[in-house]
Amino acid sequence: MCGIAGIFNVSDSETLVAELLFSIQHRGQESCGLAARNERGNIFCYKGMGLVKNVLTEEILKKYSGNIAIGHVRYPTAGKSDETNSQPHVIELPEGPHLAICSNGDIINYYELRTWLENDYGFTFKSDNDGELIGRLIAFYLLHKKLSIEDSIIEAQKQLKGAFSSILIYRDKMFGFRDPHGYRPYVIGTLDDEADLNGEIPSEGIVLASESCAFGIVGARMIREMRPGEIIRLEKGKPMTTVAVNAGKTQHCVFELIYFSRPDTKVFGEKVYDVRKKIGAQLADYDKNMGFGDDTVVMAVPDSSNFVALGYAQSAKLSFDMGLLRNHYVGRTFTKPDQKQRDEGVRHKFNPLPDFFEGKKVVLVDDSIVRGTTLRKITRMLRNAGAKEIHIRIGSPKVIGSCYYGIDTPTRNELIAAVKSHDEICEYLGADSLKHIEIADFGKILHKFEDFCFACFNLEYQYKPEDYHQKVNRPDAK
Ligand code: 5GP
Ligand code: MG
């Protein structure tokens, strides 16, 4: 998982992009970077390992300035984590380094396309990253097929299978484009206070980002979401233009709404916090006959399930409280390489309030169970703190399959719901009861249920990696 941002034709665009990246930092903490183009046509690119505030410092932003800029935050993955796999990528063209690209998603036929470009056309790759592949594929159509930049993007979009929300700088233009299914989020905003959002919108001041929560920090207004399969062009002195829309079956990632996106984001035609509260209300509905009352407290595993727990408590008219404190200075526990480190990570991350749980019935709400590490540890913690009963409620269906479209789910044998029965999971977690929201009940929550991908919950994949033989050997999967 990653985040992208871009701004067209305003001064200090690099500083604004750094701010956008800061507000989508939750989408990736491993590395970040930006590419900025100045009026003289030079593209500067700077990338580094670590957080936006530490990498894209004031000093760097002064040095790498331009009026068009794009940037990226990268999520830690099982694959190689070094600077070569950070984005954006600048692709050298014979006339100069005039193409820069960043992308969020996962290309399933990555190796097929890469091998083809390497073997048949002598392309050299500097990373194992999807963003670079997309850039080089576009360069292929520009250089070898002599197509316009617009047609090159259209052709590349047809070849690429999987998820991509991408931004490209080509000479003095900027392009935003998205895969035909719209897997990953992508929103368009503007810094122009006067622009009529229903009419033609000037390219100047257009802001592209993974999530609308980024707009506030730079003072941008949301225009709309990028359409699945859409390609837009931004050009000096001209309005923002849709070059083409090559849409397929819409397959928005429902896990974005469950876990990944920030609650203040509006995406896929939904408000993230609103969906999470409705998930909570649905879970409360399952529990009508549980006899929960004054001795029951509803609690989140902070912070990812806060709104689900709140929705549950409001709907069930039970008290919502915060019995667990989260230490915000702990690194990632989810992506630690071995189970011992993940277990320790959970202990470092959460601590119960003293004298809070004695004799209480707890409805413990989390957004998802992947390996089961977090909830097993927390359940023990709460029992030791005196909790009488612990009822675990989960704001997602059971995760039984890996994601091939950009979320870093572990392989199937590590997914607890793929290898254990419901009762076995409940026992493993040490809970008195366990319930997940059912897939079908998202039909009551989402405005357009049929537009969402539930593949990690129902194994109904639009594309499977086995359709593309080399994918299995990819050194870097996201
Ligand atoms: P588990 O501990 O069961 O392996 O993972 C579930 C926990 O990890 C939940 O608290 C959930 O908020 C979080 N989580 C779920 N998916 C992801 C992910 O893709 N990345 C990270 N960092 N955390 C996740
Ligand atoms: Mg969590």
Tab-separated table of C-alpha atoms in Angstrom, residues 7 26 69 122 186 238 269 468 471:
chain	number	residue	atom	x	y	z
A	7	ILE	CA	0.128	19.569	-7.858
A	26	HIS	CA	-0.679	6.577	7.182
A	69	ALA	CA	5.479	18.280	-8.510
A	122	GLY	CA	16.724	-3.665	-24.340
A	186	TYR	CA	-7.855	8.631	-6.195
A	238	LYS	CA	-6.038	25.125	-20.471
A	269	GLY	CA	-18.673	7.677	-2.983
A	468	TYR	CA	0.528	-14.558	-14.915
A	471	LYS	CA	4.333	-13.044	-10.668
